PDB file of C-alpha atoms and ligand atoms in Angstrom:
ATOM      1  CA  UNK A1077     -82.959  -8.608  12.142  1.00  0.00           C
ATOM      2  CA  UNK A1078     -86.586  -8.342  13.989  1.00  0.00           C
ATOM      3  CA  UNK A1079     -87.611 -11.910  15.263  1.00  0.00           C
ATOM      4  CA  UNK A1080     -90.709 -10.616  16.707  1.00  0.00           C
ATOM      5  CA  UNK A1081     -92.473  -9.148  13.350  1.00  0.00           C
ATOM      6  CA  UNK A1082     -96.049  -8.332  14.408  1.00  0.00           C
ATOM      7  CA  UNK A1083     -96.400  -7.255  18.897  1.00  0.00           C
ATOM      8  CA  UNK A1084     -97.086  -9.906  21.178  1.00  0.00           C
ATOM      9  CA  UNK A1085     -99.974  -9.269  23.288  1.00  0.00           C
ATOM     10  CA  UNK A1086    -100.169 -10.775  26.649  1.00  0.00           C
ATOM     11  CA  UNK A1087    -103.909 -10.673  27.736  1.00  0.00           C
ATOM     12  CA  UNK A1088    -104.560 -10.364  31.854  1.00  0.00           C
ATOM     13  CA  UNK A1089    -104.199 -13.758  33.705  1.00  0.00           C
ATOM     14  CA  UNK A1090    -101.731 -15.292  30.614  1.00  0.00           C
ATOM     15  CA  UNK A1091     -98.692 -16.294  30.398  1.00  0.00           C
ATOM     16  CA  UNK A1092     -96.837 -16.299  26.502  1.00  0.00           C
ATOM     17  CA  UNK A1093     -93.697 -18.311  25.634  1.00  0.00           C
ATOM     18  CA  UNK A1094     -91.285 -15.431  24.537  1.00  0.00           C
ATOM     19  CA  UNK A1095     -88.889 -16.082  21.234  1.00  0.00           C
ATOM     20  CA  UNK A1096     -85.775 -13.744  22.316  1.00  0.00           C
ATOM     21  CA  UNK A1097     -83.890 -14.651  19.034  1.00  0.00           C
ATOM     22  CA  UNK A1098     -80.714 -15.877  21.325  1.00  0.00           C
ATOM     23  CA  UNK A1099     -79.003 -19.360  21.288  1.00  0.00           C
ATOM     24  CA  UNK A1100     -75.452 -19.863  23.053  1.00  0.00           C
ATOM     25  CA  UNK A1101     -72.991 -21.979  24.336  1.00  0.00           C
ATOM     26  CA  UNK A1102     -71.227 -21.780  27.874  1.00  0.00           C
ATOM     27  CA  UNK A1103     -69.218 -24.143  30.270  1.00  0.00           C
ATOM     28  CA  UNK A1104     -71.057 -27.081  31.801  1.00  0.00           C
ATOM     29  CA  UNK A1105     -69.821 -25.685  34.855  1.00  0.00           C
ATOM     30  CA  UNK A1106     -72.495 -22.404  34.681  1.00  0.00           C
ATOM     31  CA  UNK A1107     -76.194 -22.134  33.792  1.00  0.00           C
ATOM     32  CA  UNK A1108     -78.145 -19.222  32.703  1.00  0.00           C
ATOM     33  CA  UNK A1109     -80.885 -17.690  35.436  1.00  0.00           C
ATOM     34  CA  UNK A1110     -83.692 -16.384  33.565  1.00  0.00           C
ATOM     35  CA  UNK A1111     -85.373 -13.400  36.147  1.00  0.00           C
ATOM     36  CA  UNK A1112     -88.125 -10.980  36.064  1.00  0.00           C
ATOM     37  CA  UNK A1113     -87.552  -7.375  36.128  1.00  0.00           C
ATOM     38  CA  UNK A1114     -88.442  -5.583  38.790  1.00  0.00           C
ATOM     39  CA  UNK A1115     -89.899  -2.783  36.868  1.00  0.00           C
ATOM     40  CA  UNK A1116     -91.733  -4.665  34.681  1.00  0.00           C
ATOM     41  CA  UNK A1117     -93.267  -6.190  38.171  1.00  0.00           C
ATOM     42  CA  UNK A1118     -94.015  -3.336  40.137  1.00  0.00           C
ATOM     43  CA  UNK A1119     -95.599  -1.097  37.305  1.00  0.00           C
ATOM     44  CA  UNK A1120     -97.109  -3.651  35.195  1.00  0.00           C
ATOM     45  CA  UNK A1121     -97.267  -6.778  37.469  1.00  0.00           C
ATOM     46  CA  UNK A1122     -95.631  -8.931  34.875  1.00  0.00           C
ATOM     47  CA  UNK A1123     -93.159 -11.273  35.668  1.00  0.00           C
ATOM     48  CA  UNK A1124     -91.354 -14.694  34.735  1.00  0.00           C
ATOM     49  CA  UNK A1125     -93.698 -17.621  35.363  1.00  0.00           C
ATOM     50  CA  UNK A1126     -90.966 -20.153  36.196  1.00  0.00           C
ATOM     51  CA  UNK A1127     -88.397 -17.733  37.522  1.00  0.00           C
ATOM     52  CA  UNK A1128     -85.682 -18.540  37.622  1.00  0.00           C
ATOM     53  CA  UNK A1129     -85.734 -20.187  34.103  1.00  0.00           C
ATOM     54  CA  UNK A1130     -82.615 -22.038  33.810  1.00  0.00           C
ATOM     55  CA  UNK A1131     -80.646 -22.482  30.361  1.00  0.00           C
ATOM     56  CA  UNK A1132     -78.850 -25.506  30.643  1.00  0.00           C
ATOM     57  CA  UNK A1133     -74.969 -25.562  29.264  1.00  0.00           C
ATOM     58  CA  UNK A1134     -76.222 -28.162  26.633  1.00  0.00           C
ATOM     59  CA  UNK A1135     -79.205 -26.335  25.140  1.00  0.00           C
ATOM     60  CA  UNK A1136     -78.707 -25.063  21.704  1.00  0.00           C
ATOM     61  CA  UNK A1137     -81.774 -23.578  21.078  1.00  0.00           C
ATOM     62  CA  UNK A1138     -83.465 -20.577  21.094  1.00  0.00           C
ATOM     63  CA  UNK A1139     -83.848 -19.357  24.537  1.00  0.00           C
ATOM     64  CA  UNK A1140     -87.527 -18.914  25.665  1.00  0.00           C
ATOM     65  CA  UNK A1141     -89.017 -16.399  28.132  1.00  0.00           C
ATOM     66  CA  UNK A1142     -92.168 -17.429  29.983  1.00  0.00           C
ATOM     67  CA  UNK A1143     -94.016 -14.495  30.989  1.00  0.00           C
ATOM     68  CA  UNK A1144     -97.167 -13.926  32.836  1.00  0.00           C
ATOM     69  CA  UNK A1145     -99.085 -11.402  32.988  1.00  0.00           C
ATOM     70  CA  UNK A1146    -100.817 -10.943  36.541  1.00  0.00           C
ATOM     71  CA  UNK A1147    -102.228  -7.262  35.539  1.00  0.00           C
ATOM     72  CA  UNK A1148    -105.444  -6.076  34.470  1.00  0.00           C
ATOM     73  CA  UNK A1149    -104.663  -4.599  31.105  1.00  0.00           C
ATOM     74  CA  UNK A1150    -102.886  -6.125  27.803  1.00  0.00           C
ATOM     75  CA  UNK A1151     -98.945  -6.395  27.823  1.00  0.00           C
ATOM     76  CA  UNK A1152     -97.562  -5.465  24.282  1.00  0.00           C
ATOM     77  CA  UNK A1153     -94.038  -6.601  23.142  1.00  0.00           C
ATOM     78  CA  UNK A1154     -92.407  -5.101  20.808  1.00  0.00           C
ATOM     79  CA  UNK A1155     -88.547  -6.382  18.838  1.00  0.00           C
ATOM     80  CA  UNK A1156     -86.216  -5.501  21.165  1.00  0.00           C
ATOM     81  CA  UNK A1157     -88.123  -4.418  24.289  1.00  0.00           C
ATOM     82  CA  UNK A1158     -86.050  -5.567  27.581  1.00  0.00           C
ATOM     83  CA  UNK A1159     -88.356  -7.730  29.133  1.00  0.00           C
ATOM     84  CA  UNK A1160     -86.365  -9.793  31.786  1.00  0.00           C
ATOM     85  CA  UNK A1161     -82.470 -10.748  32.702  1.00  0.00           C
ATOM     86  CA  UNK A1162     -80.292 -13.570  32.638  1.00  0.00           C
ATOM     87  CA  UNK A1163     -77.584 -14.391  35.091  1.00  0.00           C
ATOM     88  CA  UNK A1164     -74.814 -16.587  34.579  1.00  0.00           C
ATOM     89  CA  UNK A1165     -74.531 -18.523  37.781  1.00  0.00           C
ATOM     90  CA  UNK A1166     -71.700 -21.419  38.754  1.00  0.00           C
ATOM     91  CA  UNK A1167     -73.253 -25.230  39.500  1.00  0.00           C
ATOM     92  CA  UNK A1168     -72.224 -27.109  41.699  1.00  0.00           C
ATOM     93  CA  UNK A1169     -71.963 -30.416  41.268  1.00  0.00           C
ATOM     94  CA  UNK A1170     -72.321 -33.647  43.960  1.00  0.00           C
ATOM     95  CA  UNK A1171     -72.888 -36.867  44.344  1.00  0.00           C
ATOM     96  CA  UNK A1172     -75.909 -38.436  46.391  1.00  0.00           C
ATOM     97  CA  UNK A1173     -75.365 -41.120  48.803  1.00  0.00           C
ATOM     98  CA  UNK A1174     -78.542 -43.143  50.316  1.00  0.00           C
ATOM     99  CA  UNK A1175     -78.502 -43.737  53.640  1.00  0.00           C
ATOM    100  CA  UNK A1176     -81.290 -44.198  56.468  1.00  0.00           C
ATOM    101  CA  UNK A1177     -79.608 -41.950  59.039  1.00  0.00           C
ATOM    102  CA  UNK A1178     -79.227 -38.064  58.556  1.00  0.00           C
ATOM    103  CA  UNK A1179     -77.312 -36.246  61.466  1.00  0.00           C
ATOM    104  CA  UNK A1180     -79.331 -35.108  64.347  1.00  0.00           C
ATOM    105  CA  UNK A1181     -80.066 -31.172  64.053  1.00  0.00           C
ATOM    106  CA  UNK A1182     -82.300 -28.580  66.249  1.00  0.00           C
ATOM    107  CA  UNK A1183     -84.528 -27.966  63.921  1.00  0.00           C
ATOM    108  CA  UNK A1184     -85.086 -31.507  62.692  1.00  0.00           C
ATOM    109  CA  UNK A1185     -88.379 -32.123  60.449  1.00  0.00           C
ATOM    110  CA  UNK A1186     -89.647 -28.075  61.801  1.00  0.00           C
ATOM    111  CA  UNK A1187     -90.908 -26.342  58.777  1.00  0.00           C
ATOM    112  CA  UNK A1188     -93.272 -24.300  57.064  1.00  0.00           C
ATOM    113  CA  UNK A1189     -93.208 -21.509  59.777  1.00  0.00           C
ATOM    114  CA  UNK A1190     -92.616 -23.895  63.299  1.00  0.00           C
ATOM    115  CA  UNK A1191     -90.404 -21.166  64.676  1.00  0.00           C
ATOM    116  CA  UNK A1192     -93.279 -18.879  64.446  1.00  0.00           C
ATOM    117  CA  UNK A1193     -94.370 -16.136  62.274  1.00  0.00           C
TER     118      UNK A1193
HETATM  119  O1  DUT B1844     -87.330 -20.235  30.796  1.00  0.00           O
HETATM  120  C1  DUT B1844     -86.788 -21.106  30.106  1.00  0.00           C
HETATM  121  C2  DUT B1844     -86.544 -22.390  30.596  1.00  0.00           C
HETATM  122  C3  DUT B1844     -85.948 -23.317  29.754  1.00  0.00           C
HETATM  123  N1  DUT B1844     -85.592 -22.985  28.483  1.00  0.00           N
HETATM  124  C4  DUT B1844     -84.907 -23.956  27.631  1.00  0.00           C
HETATM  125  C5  DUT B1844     -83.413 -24.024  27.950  1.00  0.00           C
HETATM  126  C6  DUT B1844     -83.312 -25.185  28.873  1.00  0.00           C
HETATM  127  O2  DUT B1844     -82.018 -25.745  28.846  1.00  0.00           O
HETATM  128  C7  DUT B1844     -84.372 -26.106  28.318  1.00  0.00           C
HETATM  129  C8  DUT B1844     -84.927 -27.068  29.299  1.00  0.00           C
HETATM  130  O3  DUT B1844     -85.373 -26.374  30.430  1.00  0.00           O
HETATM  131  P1  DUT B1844     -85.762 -27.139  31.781  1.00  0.00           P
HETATM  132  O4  DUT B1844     -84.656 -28.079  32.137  1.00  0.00           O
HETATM  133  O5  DUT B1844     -86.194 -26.138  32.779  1.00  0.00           O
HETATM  134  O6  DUT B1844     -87.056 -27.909  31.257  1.00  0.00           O
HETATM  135  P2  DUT B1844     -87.691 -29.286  31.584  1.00  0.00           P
HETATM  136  O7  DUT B1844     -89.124 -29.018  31.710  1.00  0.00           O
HETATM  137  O8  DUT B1844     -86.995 -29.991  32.724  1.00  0.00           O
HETATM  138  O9  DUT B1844     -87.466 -30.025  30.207  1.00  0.00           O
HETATM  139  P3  DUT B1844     -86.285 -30.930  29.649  1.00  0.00           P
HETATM  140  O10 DUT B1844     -86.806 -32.312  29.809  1.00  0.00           O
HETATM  141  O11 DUT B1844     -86.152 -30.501  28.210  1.00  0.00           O
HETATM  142  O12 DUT B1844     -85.031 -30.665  30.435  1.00  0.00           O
HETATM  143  O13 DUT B1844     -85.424 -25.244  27.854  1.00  0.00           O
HETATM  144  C9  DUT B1844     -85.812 -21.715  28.001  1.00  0.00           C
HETATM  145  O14 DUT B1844     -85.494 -21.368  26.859  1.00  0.00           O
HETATM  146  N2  DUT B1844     -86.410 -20.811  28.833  1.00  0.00           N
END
C-alpha cells in the first residue's frame, strides 16, 4: 500500500515531517535512533534535523522523519525511497541523587575547547 500518494518536495533551506507508514512496539528497555544517511548527506546535503530522532518504547504512532534539506536544489520523495535508518539501541536507566558536592576531577568546569584546539 503507497502512504506517500503524490512526491514530497523538500524545497532548499526546509525541513518536511516525513510519514514512513511504520508504527511498532519494542521493550521499554530499547529505543529507536532515527539517523541520516550518509549518502543522502554527502550527495544531496540532506539529512535528519533532530538526529538522532528517538522512538520511544511507548509510542504507537506513526513514526515521523524530520528531514532538512541544506542543498540548493528540490529533494523529491517518492513511496518507498530509503531516506534514513533506525537503530535499536539499549537505555539505560538511573536514578538522580541531588547533592552540592561532585568529586574533584582534572578537568573540572574546562569545556568548550580549554585543552586547546
Ligand atoms: O524523529 C522523530 C522523533 C519522534 N517521533 C515520535 C516518536 C517519539 O516517541 C515521539 C516523541 O518524540 P520526542 O520524545 O523526541 O518528542 P518531544 O518533543 O519530547 O515530545 P513528547 O512530549 O511527545 O515526548 O514522537 C518520531 O516519529 N520521529
Amino acid at each position: 500500500m503507497a502512504f506517500i500518494e503524490e512526491p514530497i518536495r523538500i524545497a532548499p533551506n526546509s525541513s518536511y515531517l516525513v510519514p514512513t507508514g511504520l508504527s511498532m512496539a519494542f521493550s521499554e528497555d530499547y529505543e529507536v535512533q532515527i539517523r541520516p544517511r550518509s549518502g543522502l548527506a554527502a550527495k544531496k546535503s540532506i539529512t535528519v534535523l533532530n538526529t538522532p530522532g528517538t522512538i520511544d518504547s511507548d509510542y504507537r504512532g506513526e513514526i515521523k522523519v524530520i528531514l532538512f534539506n541544506h542543498g540548493k536544489e528540490d529533494f523529491l520523495i517518492n513511496n518507498k525511497d530509503r531516506i534514513a535508518q533506525m537503530v535499536l539501541m539499549p537505555v539505560i536507566k538511573m536514578e538522580f541523587e541531588e547533592t552540592d558536592n561532585l568529586p574533584d576531577t582534572l578537568r573540572g568546569d574546562g569545556g568548550f575547547g580549554s585543552t586547546g584546539k
